[in-house]
Amino acid sequence: MGSRVRARWAVAALGGAGLLGAVLGAVMIVSLPSIIRQQVYKNVRIDPSSLSFGMWKEIPVPFYLSIYFFDVINPKEILQGKKPEVQERGPYVYRELRHKSNITFNDNDTVSFLEYRSFQFQPDKSRGSESDYIVMPNILVLGASVMMENKPMALKLLMTLAFSTLGERAFMNRTVGDIMWGYEDPLVHVINKYFPSMFPVKGKFGLFAGLNNSDSGLFTVFTGVKDFSRVHLVDKWNGLSKVNFWHSDQCNMINGTSGQMWAPFMTPESSLEFYSPEACRSMKLIYQEEGMFEGIPIFRFKAPKTLFASGTDYPPNEGFCPCLRSGIQNISTCRFNAPLFLSHPHFYNADPVLAEAVLGLHPNETEHSLFLDIHPLTGIPMNCSVKLQLSLYIKSIKGIGQTAQIEPVVLPLLWFEEEKCYLFWSSSKKGSQDKEAMQAYSESLMTSAPKGTVLQEARL
């Protein structure tokens, strides 16, 4: 009799335990996403007490800037009106170091900061050295010539005389180091003396001379402490809520983040916006696909074909014009009126006429597209491919003999790839202690679960 009673009690206890387990399981299914969400809210906002603050202040992993130059093969023939031919050289790789300074928390849920950058050449990662010589358009001569096109003939003849006296030619043969970080040119002093508003360059002239050991302007962004819906969004840049480089309010808007982190909990309907001081504009990437990177779920956001489209092909871009062709952006208004253009490398996604006008260009999606892979739960970049090209518009200018018979052409100078990913910055380092540390760190932003379980399983 006693054994039967004990058996009934055992069955009842097991049934109760099963029911309790079922209830607790249901509660966990409902509450776990909420727990993770609260953990992310707490740790990705910009606050000294958040786990991500140290990484936000000083990025703890290395990232690199790779430069590819277009070496001009036939400069003499170009002066005779022939089609330019170029050969891609590089990459010349620089480790980019960044740290934030002058960090000031404001009363309106924002923080202001300056981010300083420095570059260190990496011979072991480069295909060539900074002492390599590259034949390129003389930007000072050909750029100034186009800028002088509509000036009085007397001024153009004076410019020709100055070029001749100083031994300036349409093309130059200089080292990678000189082109990057600057070289002494007496023409800079002449231009500053007689045309003081033409170039704001006072010392050495180089394409990256103003970037090394410098900041990218004063950013003021929302911290997300009081209003998480605005976390990381730019409030102002250099005290401005919009820039004045372009010809429409829409193009002058400062949208998105500063380009390092985005709001978490992304969906396929999300877009990726950031303001680029170097491009003097905001850029918007669109969702392309869901995927995996090193076993981690990601959303890939890609530059749309409309990013550099002309106003004719995409009316919202009309404010960036005048436009020579679709697929290149005229940045002269934010680059001292020099005839410079921004595009994808090799004129990828641009009017085919541009690539056909220069021999040696081979645009393709695999090598030249721009995309970012983001972990959707945290908004952290995982795998990046930020690639842009700088080109110079050159042509024969009547009255300036150095331009000879150059046919109008947008001639590529260089393109660069910037890698700045926090979790996995190099697939060749798979299994390294640095990579494992960064993965564990990123998982800690979401949960206290054991390392290796969350990023691989978390999906929206």
One Martini backbone bead per residue (centre of mass of N, CA, C, O) as a GRO file, in nm:
protein
  460
    1MET     BB    1   0.060   0.061  -0.023
    2GLY     BB    2   0.301   0.254   0.019
    3SER     BB    3   0.418   0.219  -0.268
    4ARG     BB    4   0.175   0.343  -0.423
    5VAL     BB    5   0.188   0.623  -0.299
    6ARG     BB    6   0.477   0.686  -0.383
    7ALA     BB    7   0.424   0.660  -0.686
    8ARG     BB    8   0.214   0.885  -0.710
    9TRP     BB    9   0.403   1.108  -0.607
   10ALA     BB   10   0.614   1.077  -0.828
   11VAL     BB   11   0.432   1.138  -1.066
   12ALA     BB   12   0.346   1.417  -0.970
   13ALA     BB   13   0.628   1.540  -0.953
   14LEU     BB   14   0.705   1.499  -1.248
   15GLY     BB   15   0.470   1.658  -1.363
   16GLY     BB   16   0.543   1.924  -1.223
   17ALA     BB   17   0.826   1.951  -1.340
   18GLY     BB   18   0.738   1.952  -1.634
   19LEU     BB   19   0.558   2.200  -1.616
   20LEU     BB   20   0.775   2.393  -1.512
   21GLY     BB   21   0.967   2.356  -1.751
   22ALA     BB   22   0.773   2.457  -1.966
   23VAL     BB   23   0.731   2.737  -1.847
   24LEU     BB   24   1.030   2.821  -1.841
   25GLY     BB   25   1.077   2.782  -2.142
   26ALA     BB   26   0.874   2.992  -2.237
   27VAL     BB   27   1.001   3.229  -2.090
   28MET     BB   28   1.281   3.211  -2.228
   29ILE     BB   29   1.185   3.250  -2.517
   30VAL     BB   30   1.074   3.539  -2.456
   31SER     BB   31   1.322   3.672  -2.277
   32LEU     BB   32   1.597   3.639  -2.421
   33PRO     BB   33   1.580   3.863  -2.636
   34SER     BB   34   1.545   4.085  -2.419
   35ILE     BB   35   1.812   4.042  -2.278
   36ILE     BB   36   1.993   4.093  -2.521
   37ARG     BB   37   1.885   4.372  -2.588
   38GLN     BB   38   1.968   4.508  -2.319
   39GLN     BB   39   2.267   4.447  -2.345
   40VAL     BB   40   2.313   4.607  -2.602
   41TYR     BB   41   2.211   4.878  -2.511
   42LYS     BB   42   2.428   4.906  -2.284
   43ASN     BB   43   2.709   4.841  -2.474
   44VAL     BB   44   2.678   5.047  -2.749
   45ARG     BB   45   2.686   5.288  -2.614
   46ILE     BB   46   2.812   5.615  -2.538
   47ASP     BB   47   2.987   5.510  -2.250
   48PRO     BB   48   3.215   5.466  -2.002
   49SER     BB   49   3.043   5.198  -1.894
   50SER     BB   50   3.076   5.063  -2.154
   51LEU     BB   51   3.223   4.809  -2.335
   52SER     BB   52   3.265   4.989  -2.614
   53PHE     BB   53   3.428   5.248  -2.543
   54GLY     BB   54   3.723   5.166  -2.589
   55MET     BB   55   3.686   5.096  -2.891
   56TRP     BB   56   3.576   5.373  -2.977
   57LYS     BB   57   3.825   5.543  -2.886
   58GLU     BB   58   4.028   5.283  -2.957
   59ILE     BB   59   4.112   5.090  -3.196
   60PRO     BB   60   4.237   4.752  -3.133
   61VAL     BB   61   4.275   4.707  -3.442
   62PRO     BB   62   4.408   4.659  -3.738
   63PHE     BB   63   4.427   4.878  -4.026
   64TYR     BB   64   4.415   4.938  -4.392
   65LEU     BB   65   4.588   5.117  -4.660
   66SER     BB   66   4.539   5.078  -5.009
   67ILE     BB   67   4.746   5.166  -5.291
   68TYR     BB   68   4.666   5.250  -5.639
   69PHE     BB   69   4.841   5.320  -5.925
   70PHE     BB   70   4.850   5.513  -6.235
   71ASP     BB   71   5.065   5.441  -6.481
   72VAL     BB   72   5.191   5.627  -6.735
   73ILE     BB   73   5.291   5.517  -7.058
   74ASN     BB   74   5.195   5.780  -7.278
   75PRO     BB   75   5.260   6.103  -7.251
   76LYS     BB   76   5.338   6.199  -7.539
   77GLU     BB   77   5.079   6.099  -7.685
   78ILE     BB   78   4.875   6.268  -7.526
   79LEU     BB   79   4.989   6.546  -7.636
   80GLN     BB   80   4.889   6.436  -7.938
   81GLY     BB   81   4.583   6.302  -7.881
   82LYS     BB   82   4.598   6.039  -7.744
   83LYS     BB   83   4.530   5.762  -7.580
   84PRO     BB   84   4.542   5.661  -7.275
   85GLU     BB   85   4.789   5.466  -7.079
   86VAL     BB   86   4.770   5.226  -6.812
   87GLN     BB   87   4.925   5.104  -6.497
   88GLU     BB   88   4.891   4.912  -6.234
   89ARG     BB   89   5.008   4.994  -5.898
   90GLY     BB   90   5.044   4.749  -5.654
   91PRO     BB   91   5.025   4.766  -5.335
   92TYR     BB   92   5.035   5.039  -5.098
   93VAL     BB   93   5.081   4.986  -4.754
   94TYR     BB   94   4.895   5.112  -4.465
   95ARG     BB   95   4.891   5.173  -4.143
   96GLU     BB   96   4.607   5.264  -3.946
   97LEU     BB   97   4.583   5.509  -3.694
   98ARG     BB   98   4.336   5.553  -3.426
   99HIS     BB   99   4.220   5.838  -3.223
  100LYS     BB  100   4.049   5.987  -2.965
  101SER     BB  101   3.981   6.334  -2.888
  102ASN     BB  102   3.825   6.568  -2.715
  103ILE     BB  103   3.615   6.443  -2.519
  104THR     BB  104   3.265   6.561  -2.512
  105PHE     BB  105   2.998   6.584  -2.303
  106ASN     BB  106   2.670   6.664  -2.353
  107ASP     BB  107   2.336   6.767  -2.269
  108ASN     BB  108   2.206   6.636  -2.562
  109ASP     BB  109   2.315   6.335  -2.604
  110THR     BB  110   2.619   6.411  -2.673
  111VAL     BB  111   2.939   6.376  -2.853
  112SER     BB  112   3.263   6.513  -2.880
  113PHE     BB  113   3.525   6.480  -3.143
  114LEU     BB  114   3.856   6.381  -3.229
  115GLU     BB  115   4.017   6.213  -3.508
  116TYR     BB  116   4.321   6.061  -3.534
  117ARG     BB  117   4.575   6.015  -3.793
  118SER     BB  118   4.803   5.751  -3.899
  119PHE     BB  119   5.085   5.640  -4.110
  120GLN     BB  120   5.232   5.312  -4.196
  121PHE     BB  121   5.451   5.156  -4.371
  122GLN     BB  122   5.419   4.817  -4.540
  123PRO     BB  123   5.640   4.622  -4.696
  124ASP     BB  124   5.522   4.322  -4.653
  125LYS     BB  125   5.229   4.418  -4.799
  126SER     BB  126   5.378   4.521  -5.046
  127ARG     BB  127   5.416   4.616  -5.407
  128GLY     BB  128   5.664   4.786  -5.310
  129SER     BB  129   5.795   5.118  -5.279
  130GLU     BB  130   5.836   5.459  -5.198
  131SER     BB  131   6.071   5.471  -5.436
  132ASP     BB  132   5.887   5.450  -5.653
  133TYR     BB  133   5.811   5.528  -5.984
  134ILE     BB  134   5.561   5.765  -6.115
  135VAL     BB  135   5.351   5.837  -6.382
  136MET     BB  136   5.188   6.158  -6.381
  137PRO     BB  137   4.993   6.398  -6.355
  138ASN     BB  138   5.025   6.738  -6.324
  139ILE     BB  139   4.815   6.882  -6.114
  140LEU     BB  140   4.907   7.177  -6.113
  141VAL     BB  141   4.899   7.218  -6.420
  142LEU     BB  142   4.628   7.078  -6.521
  143GLY     BB  143   4.440   7.194  -6.309
  144ALA     BB  144   4.500   7.498  -6.353
  145SER     BB  145   4.423   7.505  -6.652
  146VAL     BB  146   4.121   7.441  -6.623
  147MET     BB  147   4.069   7.682  -6.424
  148MET     BB  148   4.172   7.895  -6.668
  149GLU     BB  149   3.990   7.875  -6.925
  150ASN     BB  150   3.801   8.157  -6.856
  151LYS     BB  151   4.032   8.335  -6.868
  152PRO     BB  152   4.230   8.557  -6.962
  153MET     BB  153   4.480   8.540  -7.190
  154ALA     BB  154   4.699   8.684  -7.024
  155LEU     BB  155   4.696   8.481  -6.787
  156LYS     BB  156   4.768   8.229  -6.954
  157LEU     BB  157   5.041   8.334  -7.057
  158LEU     BB  158   5.160   8.371  -6.777
  159MET     BB  159   5.138   8.075  -6.698
  160THR     BB  160   5.320   7.963  -6.922
  161LEU     BB  161   5.573   8.119  -6.834
  162ALA     BB  162   5.592   7.995  -6.554
  163PHE     BB  163   5.620   7.703  -6.637
  164SER     BB  164   5.878   7.740  -6.808
  165THR     BB  165   6.065   7.868  -6.592
  166LEU     BB  166   6.011   7.605  -6.389
  167GLY     BB  167   5.988   7.332  -6.565
  168GLU     BB  168   5.698   7.260  -6.631
  169ARG     BB  169   5.485   6.975  -6.678
  170ALA     BB  170   5.223   6.763  -6.751
  171PHE     BB  171   5.427   6.544  -6.653
  172MET     BB  172   5.536   6.319  -6.392
  173ASN     BB  173   5.830   6.175  -6.202
  174ARG     BB  174   5.753   6.013  -5.902
  175THR     BB  175   5.735   5.914  -5.597
  176VAL     BB  176   5.530   5.774  -5.377
  177GLY     BB  177   5.606   5.953  -5.136
  178ASP     BB  178   5.560   6.224  -5.280
  179ILE     BB  179   5.264   6.186  -5.368
  180MET     BB  180   5.157   6.140  -5.082
  181TRP     BB  181   5.340   6.359  -4.876
  182GLY     BB  182   5.525   6.537  -5.058
  183TYR     BB  183   5.658   6.825  -5.246
  184GLU     BB  184   5.868   7.046  -5.375
  185ASP     BB  185   5.722   7.343  -5.542
  186PRO     BB  186   5.752   7.648  -5.695
  187LEU     BB  187   5.456   7.674  -5.797
  188VAL     BB  188   5.319   7.717  -5.527
  189HIS     BB  189   5.439   8.002  -5.478
  190VAL     BB  190   5.328   8.135  -5.733
  191ILE     BB  191   5.028   8.086  -5.686
  192ASN     BB  192   5.015   8.228  -5.404
  193LYS     BB  193   5.103   8.510  -5.519
  194TYR     BB  194   4.897   8.541  -5.786
  195PHE     BB  195   4.679   8.296  -5.672
  196PRO     BB  196   4.566   8.275  -5.357
  197SER     BB  197   4.271   8.116  -5.418
  198MET     BB  198   4.342   7.843  -5.560
  199PHE     BB  199   4.554   7.730  -5.334
  200PRO     BB  200   4.585   7.600  -4.989
  201VAL     BB  201   4.892   7.557  -5.045
  202LYS     BB  202   5.217   7.618  -4.880
  203GLY     BB  203   5.392   7.370  -4.917
  204LYS     BB  204   5.368   7.075  -4.967
  205PHE     BB  205   5.273   6.851  -5.238
  206GLY     BB  206   5.003   6.612  -5.169
  207LEU     BB  207   4.746   6.387  -5.162
  208PHE     BB  208   4.818   6.311  -4.825
  209ALA     BB  209   4.942   6.552  -4.659
  210GLY     BB  210   4.670   6.625  -4.475
  211LEU     BB  211   4.632   6.331  -4.317
  212ASN     BB  212   4.876   6.311  -4.157
  213ASN     BB  213   4.843   6.379  -3.841
  214SER     BB  214   4.520   6.409  -3.839
  215ASP     BB  215   4.197   6.528  -3.864
  216SER     BB  216   3.828   6.490  -3.955
  217GLY     BB  217   3.698   6.658  -3.754
  218LEU     BB  218   3.419   6.768  -3.571
  219PHE     BB  219   3.235   6.543  -3.395
  220THR     BB  220   2.873   6.502  -3.334
  221VAL     BB  221   2.717   6.251  -3.137
  222PHE     BB  222   2.503   6.016  -3.041
  223THR     BB  223   2.488   5.803  -2.754
  224GLY     BB  224   2.200   5.658  -2.644
  225VAL     BB  225   2.120   5.703  -2.342
  226LYS     BB  226   1.831   5.851  -2.383
  227ASP     BB  227   1.826   5.782  -2.714
  228PHE     BB  228   1.866   5.492  -2.888
  229SER     BB  229   1.762   5.565  -3.185
  230ARG     BB  230   2.044   5.770  -3.213
  231VAL     BB  231   2.278   5.600  -3.215
  232HIS     BB  232   2.571   5.740  -3.378
  233LEU     BB  233   2.453   5.982  -3.484
  234VAL     BB  234   2.492   6.270  -3.655
  235ASP     BB  235   2.467   6.607  -3.566
  236LYS     BB  236   2.772   6.723  -3.617
  237TRP     BB  237   3.013   6.904  -3.834
  238ASN     BB  238   3.192   7.155  -3.746
  239GLY     BB  239   2.901   7.275  -3.637
  240LEU     BB  240   2.733   7.129  -3.864
  241SER     BB  241   2.418   7.012  -4.004
  242LYS     BB  242   2.532   7.122  -4.282
  243VAL     BB  243   2.655   7.164  -4.585
  244ASN     BB  244   2.803   7.386  -4.876
  245PHE     BB  245   2.903   7.229  -5.150
  246TRP     BB  246   2.621   7.213  -5.273
  247HIS     BB  247   2.294   7.248  -5.474
  248SER     BB  248   2.141   7.101  -5.226
  249ASP     BB  249   1.994   7.004  -4.940
  250GLN     BB  250   2.018   6.698  -4.973
  251CYS     BB  251   2.333   6.690  -5.038
  252ASN     BB  252   2.405   6.857  -4.757
  253MET     BB  253   2.344   6.635  -4.581
  254ILE     BB  254   2.388   6.484  -4.253
  255ASN     BB  255   2.413   6.138  -4.249
  256GLY     BB  256   2.430   5.923  -4.007
  257THR     BB  257   2.736   5.822  -3.935
  258SER     BB  258   3.097   5.804  -3.897
  259GLY     BB  259   3.168   5.484  -3.992
  260GLN     BB  260   3.193   5.252  -3.737
  261MET     BB  261   2.893   5.251  -3.622
  262TRP     BB  262   2.572   5.103  -3.561
  263ALA     BB  263   2.273   5.024  -3.517
  264PRO     BB  264   2.104   4.781  -3.395
  265PHE     BB  265   1.880   4.562  -3.516
  266MET     BB  266   1.873   4.463  -3.805
  267THR     BB  267   1.725   4.471  -4.129
  268PRO     BB  268   1.647   4.443  -4.464
  269GLU     BB  269   1.532   4.752  -4.437
  270SER     BB  270   1.794   4.854  -4.389
  271SER     BB  271   2.042   5.109  -4.379
  272LEU     BB  272   2.369   5.259  -4.471
  273GLU     BB  273   2.491   5.548  -4.308
  274PHE     BB  274   2.743   5.809  -4.389
  275TYR     BB  275   2.994   6.044  -4.313
  276SER     BB  276   3.238   6.192  -4.547
  277PRO     BB  277   3.494   6.414  -4.545
  278GLU     BB  278   3.647   6.327  -4.807
  279ALA     BB  279   3.365   6.345  -4.984
  280CYS     BB  280   3.164   6.569  -4.865
  281ARG     BB  281   2.950   6.332  -4.782
  282SER     BB  282   2.686   6.127  -4.794
  283MET     BB  283   2.630   5.771  -4.757
  284LYS     BB  284   2.438   5.494  -4.915
  285LEU     BB  285   2.360   5.172  -4.822
  286ILE     BB  286   2.234   4.856  -4.930
  287TYR     BB  287   2.069   4.579  -4.910
  288GLN     BB  288   2.156   4.244  -5.029
  289GLU     BB  289   2.248   4.018  -4.800
  290GLU     BB  290   2.269   3.717  -4.642
  291GLY     BB  291   2.531   3.580  -4.421
  292MET     BB  292   2.870   3.456  -4.379
  293PHE     BB  293   3.150   3.518  -4.141
  294GLU     BB  294   3.332   3.303  -3.991
  295GLY     BB  295   3.038   3.189  -3.876
  296ILE     BB  296   2.895   3.472  -3.901
  297PRO     BB  297   2.632   3.668  -3.906
  298ILE     BB  298   2.532   3.872  -4.194
  299PHE     BB  299   2.504   4.192  -4.350
  300ARG     BB  300   2.496   4.314  -4.677
  301PHE     BB  301   2.622   4.632  -4.785
  302LYS     BB  302   2.571   4.823  -5.086
  303ALA     BB  303   2.653   5.008  -5.342
  304PRO     BB  304   2.475   5.175  -5.547
  305LYS     BB  305   2.442   5.290  -5.871
  306THR     BB  306   2.350   5.586  -5.755
  307LEU     BB  307   2.585   5.715  -5.598
  308PHE     BB  308   2.734   5.840  -5.891
  309ALA     BB  309   2.508   5.945  -6.035
  310SER     BB  310   2.352   6.137  -6.232
  311GLY     BB  311   2.092   6.361  -6.252
  312THR     BB  312   1.963   6.221  -6.498
  313ASP     BB  313   1.957   5.923  -6.372
  314TYR     BB  314   1.945   6.075  -6.065
  315PRO     BB  315   1.789   6.341  -5.939
  316PRO     BB  316   1.905   6.362  -5.635
  317ASN     BB  317   2.208   6.429  -5.775
  318GLU     BB  318   2.196   6.722  -5.893
  319GLY     BB  319   2.359   6.871  -5.657
  320PHE     BB  320   2.649   6.744  -5.769
  321CYS     BB  321   2.646   6.921  -5.995
  322PRO     BB  322   2.834   6.903  -6.248
  323CYS     BB  323   2.816   6.636  -6.502
  324LEU     BB  324   2.985   6.444  -6.720
  325ARG     BB  325   2.920   6.153  -6.594
  326SER     BB  326   2.808   5.860  -6.509
  327GLY     BB  327   2.987   5.752  -6.202
  328ILE     BB  328   3.086   6.050  -6.134
  329GLN     BB  329   3.217   6.287  -5.895
  330ASN     BB  330   3.218   6.621  -5.847
  331ILE     BB  331   3.475   6.769  -5.611
  332SER     BB  332   3.557   7.075  -5.655
  333THR     BB  333   3.391   7.231  -5.427
  334CYS     BB  334   3.587   7.061  -5.198
  335ARG     BB  335   3.869   7.111  -5.400
  336PHE     BB  336   3.957   7.404  -5.490
  337ASN     BB  337   3.833   7.358  -5.798
  338ALA     BB  338   3.942   7.107  -5.883
  339PRO     BB  339   3.928   6.851  -6.143
  340LEU     BB  340   3.782   6.631  -5.946
  341PHE     BB  341   3.708   6.269  -5.909
  342LEU     BB  342   3.465   6.034  -5.794
  343SER     BB  343   3.486   5.667  -5.765
  344HIS     BB  344   3.508   5.376  -5.876
  345PRO     BB  345   3.714   5.155  -5.968
  346HIS     BB  346   3.760   5.166  -6.307
  347PHE     BB  347   3.462   5.267  -6.344
  348TYR     BB  348   3.267   5.126  -6.184
  349ASN     BB  349   2.932   5.183  -6.257
  350ALA     BB  350   2.985   5.341  -6.516
  351ASP     BB  351   3.024   5.488  -6.790
  352PRO     BB  352   3.183   5.317  -7.043
  353VAL     BB  353   3.336   5.560  -7.170
  354LEU     BB  354   3.552   5.599  -6.948
  355ALA     BB  355   3.709   5.324  -6.982
  356GLU     BB  356   3.746   5.347  -7.300
  357ALA     BB  357   3.941   5.615  -7.279
  358VAL     BB  358   4.129   5.401  -7.115
  359LEU     BB  359   4.397   5.217  -7.113
  360GLY     BB  360   4.390   4.950  -6.857
  361LEU     BB  361   4.092   4.905  -6.788
  362HIS     BB  362   3.904   4.666  -6.543
  363PRO     BB  363   3.601   4.643  -6.457
  364ASN     BB  364   3.483   4.484  -6.141
  365GLU     BB  365   3.309   4.361  -5.877
  366THR     BB  366   3.514   4.198  -5.707
  367GLU     BB  367   3.748   4.440  -5.702
  368HIS     BB  368   3.541   4.733  -5.702
  369SER     BB  369   3.349   4.711  -5.479
  370LEU     BB  370   3.118   4.839  -5.227
  371PHE     BB  371   3.123   4.711  -4.884
  372LEU     BB  372   2.936   4.592  -4.588
  373ASP     BB  373   2.970   4.382  -4.301
  374ILE     BB  374   2.707   4.322  -4.063
  375HIS     BB  375   2.617   4.275  -3.743
  376PRO     BB  376   2.283   4.299  -3.675
  377LEU     BB  377   2.272   4.296  -3.354
  378THR     BB  378   2.521   4.533  -3.313
  379GLY     BB  379   2.653   4.707  -3.566
  380ILE     BB  380   2.917   4.557  -3.645
  381PRO     BB  381   3.188   4.539  -3.825
  382MET     BB  382   3.346   4.261  -4.016
  383ASN     BB  383   3.348   4.332  -4.338
  384CYS     BB  384   3.552   4.524  -4.570
  385SER     BB  385   3.498   4.741  -4.887
  386VAL     BB  386   3.660   5.041  -4.932
  387LYS     BB  387   3.633   5.178  -5.265
  388LEU     BB  388   3.825   5.443  -5.429
  389GLN     BB  389   3.850   5.703  -5.684
  390LEU     BB  390   4.094   5.927  -5.831
  391SER     BB  391   4.043   6.198  -6.065
  392LEU     BB  392   4.148   6.381  -6.370
  393TYR     BB  393   4.068   6.654  -6.558
  394ILE     BB  394   4.176   6.676  -6.900
  395LYS     BB  395   4.301   6.938  -7.131
  396SER     BB  396   4.309   7.157  -7.380
  397ILE     BB  397   4.441   7.497  -7.347
  398LYS     BB  398   4.411   7.792  -7.464
  399GLY     BB  399   4.737   7.945  -7.397
  400ILE     BB  400   4.848   7.657  -7.281
  401GLY     BB  401   5.114   7.481  -7.392
  402GLN     BB  402   5.137   7.226  -7.195
  403THR     BB  403   4.856   7.095  -7.316
  404ALA     BB  404   4.844   7.098  -7.608
  405GLN     BB  405   4.650   6.802  -7.746
  406ILE     BB  406   4.460   6.726  -7.527
  407GLU     BB  407   4.215   6.518  -7.470
  408PRO     BB  408   3.932   6.485  -7.322
  409VAL     BB  409   3.979   6.343  -6.983
  410VAL     BB  410   3.937   6.097  -6.731
  411LEU     BB  411   4.214   6.051  -6.519
  412PRO     BB  412   4.350   5.824  -6.335
  413LEU     BB  413   4.543   5.813  -6.034
  414LEU     BB  414   4.382   5.650  -5.797
  415TRP     BB  415   4.325   5.380  -5.561
  416PHE     BB  416   4.141   5.274  -5.263
  417GLU     BB  417   4.167   5.064  -4.965
  418GLU     BB  418   3.961   5.024  -4.674
  419GLU     BB  419   4.033   4.859  -4.364
  420LYS     BB  420   3.765   4.842  -4.095
  421CYS     BB  421   3.761   4.581  -3.878
  422TYR     BB  422   3.691   4.440  -3.564
  423LEU     BB  423   3.685   4.121  -3.583
  424PHE     BB  424   3.772   4.057  -3.907
  425TRP     BB  425   4.066   4.169  -4.080
  426SER     BB  426   4.191   3.864  -4.143
  427SER     BB  427   4.178   3.550  -4.282
  428SER     BB  428   4.487   3.473  -4.214
  429LYS     BB  429   4.412   3.487  -3.879
  430LYS     BB  430   4.294   3.228  -3.818
  431GLY     BB  431   4.304   3.155  -3.468
  432SER     BB  432   4.395   3.388  -3.333
  433GLN     BB  433   4.411   3.561  -3.042
  434ASP     BB  434   4.296   3.826  -3.144
  435LYS     BB  435   4.038   3.715  -3.270
  436GLU     BB  436   3.924   3.573  -3.017
  437ALA     BB  437   3.910   3.829  -2.846
  438MET     BB  438   3.711   3.986  -3.029
  439GLN     BB  439   3.482   3.781  -3.019
  440ALA     BB  440   3.441   3.780  -2.714
  441TYR     BB  441   3.385   4.081  -2.690
  442SER     BB  442   3.133   4.095  -2.874
  443GLU     BB  443   2.965   3.893  -2.709
  444SER     BB  444   2.961   4.071  -2.445
  445LEU     BB  445   2.751   4.280  -2.563
  446MET     BB  446   2.500   4.059  -2.532
  447THR     BB  447   2.630   3.837  -2.327
  448SER     BB  448   2.718   3.580  -2.071
  449ALA     BB  449   2.776   3.368  -2.246
  450PRO     BB  450   2.959   3.152  -2.376
  451LYS     BB  451   3.200   3.136  -2.580
  452GLY     BB  452   3.071   3.066  -2.912
  453THR     BB  453   2.729   3.103  -2.913
  454VAL     BB  454   2.597   3.376  -3.019
  455LEU     BB  455   2.691   3.474  -3.303
  456GLN     BB  456   2.610   3.194  -3.439
  457GLU     BB  457   2.285   3.212  -3.340
  458ALA     BB  458   2.210   3.498  -3.389
  459ARG     BB  459   1.888   3.615  -3.496
  460LEU     BB  460   1.613   3.802  -3.630
   0.00000   0.00000   0.00000
